[in-house]
């Protein structure tokens, strides 16, 4: 299952379900790419796992 990332100008990141987001699949992938750059200490696979595990919780970068 895919999840979408919501983020504010302060880079507080929120994870939610894509059906509630209004973002396209391309935008989802672009946001994942952006967030992965903030998690350079772990692999992209682990970054995606990390984001999925944080569903429903705010994450600050």
CSV table of C-alpha atoms in Angstrom, one decimal:
chain,number,residue,atom,x,y,z
A,1,UNK,CA,0.0,0.0,0.0
A,2,UNK,CA,1.3,3.5,-0.9
A,3,UNK,CA,1.2,6.5,1.4
A,4,UNK,CA,1.4,10.2,0.6
A,5,UNK,CA,3.5,12.7,2.6
A,6,UNK,CA,2.0,16.0,3.6
A,7,UNK,CA,4.5,18.7,4.6
A,8,UNK,CA,4.3,22.3,5.7
A,9,UNK,CA,6.7,25.3,5.1
A,10,UNK,CA,8.4,24.3,8.4
A,11,UNK,CA,9.1,20.8,7.0
A,12,UNK,CA,6.8,19.1,9.5
A,13,UNK,CA,6.0,16.0,7.5
A,14,UNK,CA,2.7,14.1,7.9
A,15,UNK,CA,1.9,10.7,6.4
A,16,UNK,CA,-1.6,9.9,5.1
A,17,UNK,CA,-3.5,7.7,2.8
A,18,UNK,CA,-3.2,8.7,-1.0
A,19,UNK,CA,-6.9,8.5,-1.5
A,20,UNK,CA,-7.4,11.4,1.0
A,21,UNK,CA,-4.6,13.5,-0.4
A,22,UNK,CA,-5.6,14.7,-3.9
A,23,UNK,CA,-2.0,14.2,-5.1
A,24,UNK,CA,-1.2,12.3,-8.2
A,25,UNK,CA,1.1,9.2,-8.3
A,26,UNK,CA,3.9,11.3,-9.9
A,27,UNK,CA,3.6,13.9,-7.2
A,28,UNK,CA,3.8,11.1,-4.6
A,29,UNK,CA,7.0,9.7,-6.1
A,30,UNK,CA,8.5,13.2,-6.3
A,31,UNK,CA,7.7,13.8,-2.6
A,32,UNK,CA,9.2,10.4,-1.7
A,33,UNK,CA,12.3,11.4,-3.6
A,34,UNK,CA,12.5,14.7,-1.7
A,35,UNK,CA,12.1,13.0,1.7
A,36,UNK,CA,14.7,10.3,0.8
A,37,UNK,CA,17.3,13.0,0.5
A,38,UNK,CA,16.7,14.0,4.1
A,39,UNK,CA,17.3,10.4,5.1
A,40,UNK,CA,20.7,9.9,3.4
A,41,UNK,CA,22.0,7.9,6.3
A,42,UNK,CA,19.7,5.0,5.3
A,43,UNK,CA,18.8,3.3,2.0
A,44,UNK,CA,15.8,4.3,-0.1
A,45,UNK,CA,14.2,1.0,0.8
A,46,UNK,CA,14.6,1.6,4.5
A,47,UNK,CA,13.4,5.2,4.0
A,48,UNK,CA,10.2,4.0,2.5
A,49,UNK,CA,9.8,1.4,5.3
A,50,UNK,CA,10.4,4.2,7.8
A,51,UNK,CA,7.8,6.4,6.3
A,52,UNK,CA,5.3,3.6,6.1
A,53,UNK,CA,5.9,2.8,9.8
A,54,UNK,CA,5.3,6.4,10.7
A,55,UNK,CA,1.7,6.4,9.3
A,56,UNK,CA,-0.5,8.8,11.2
A,57,UNK,CA,2.4,10.5,13.1
A,58,UNK,CA,4.1,13.8,12.4
A,59,UNK,CA,7.8,13.6,11.4
A,60,UNK,CA,10.1,16.6,11.6
A,61,UNK,CA,13.2,16.9,9.4
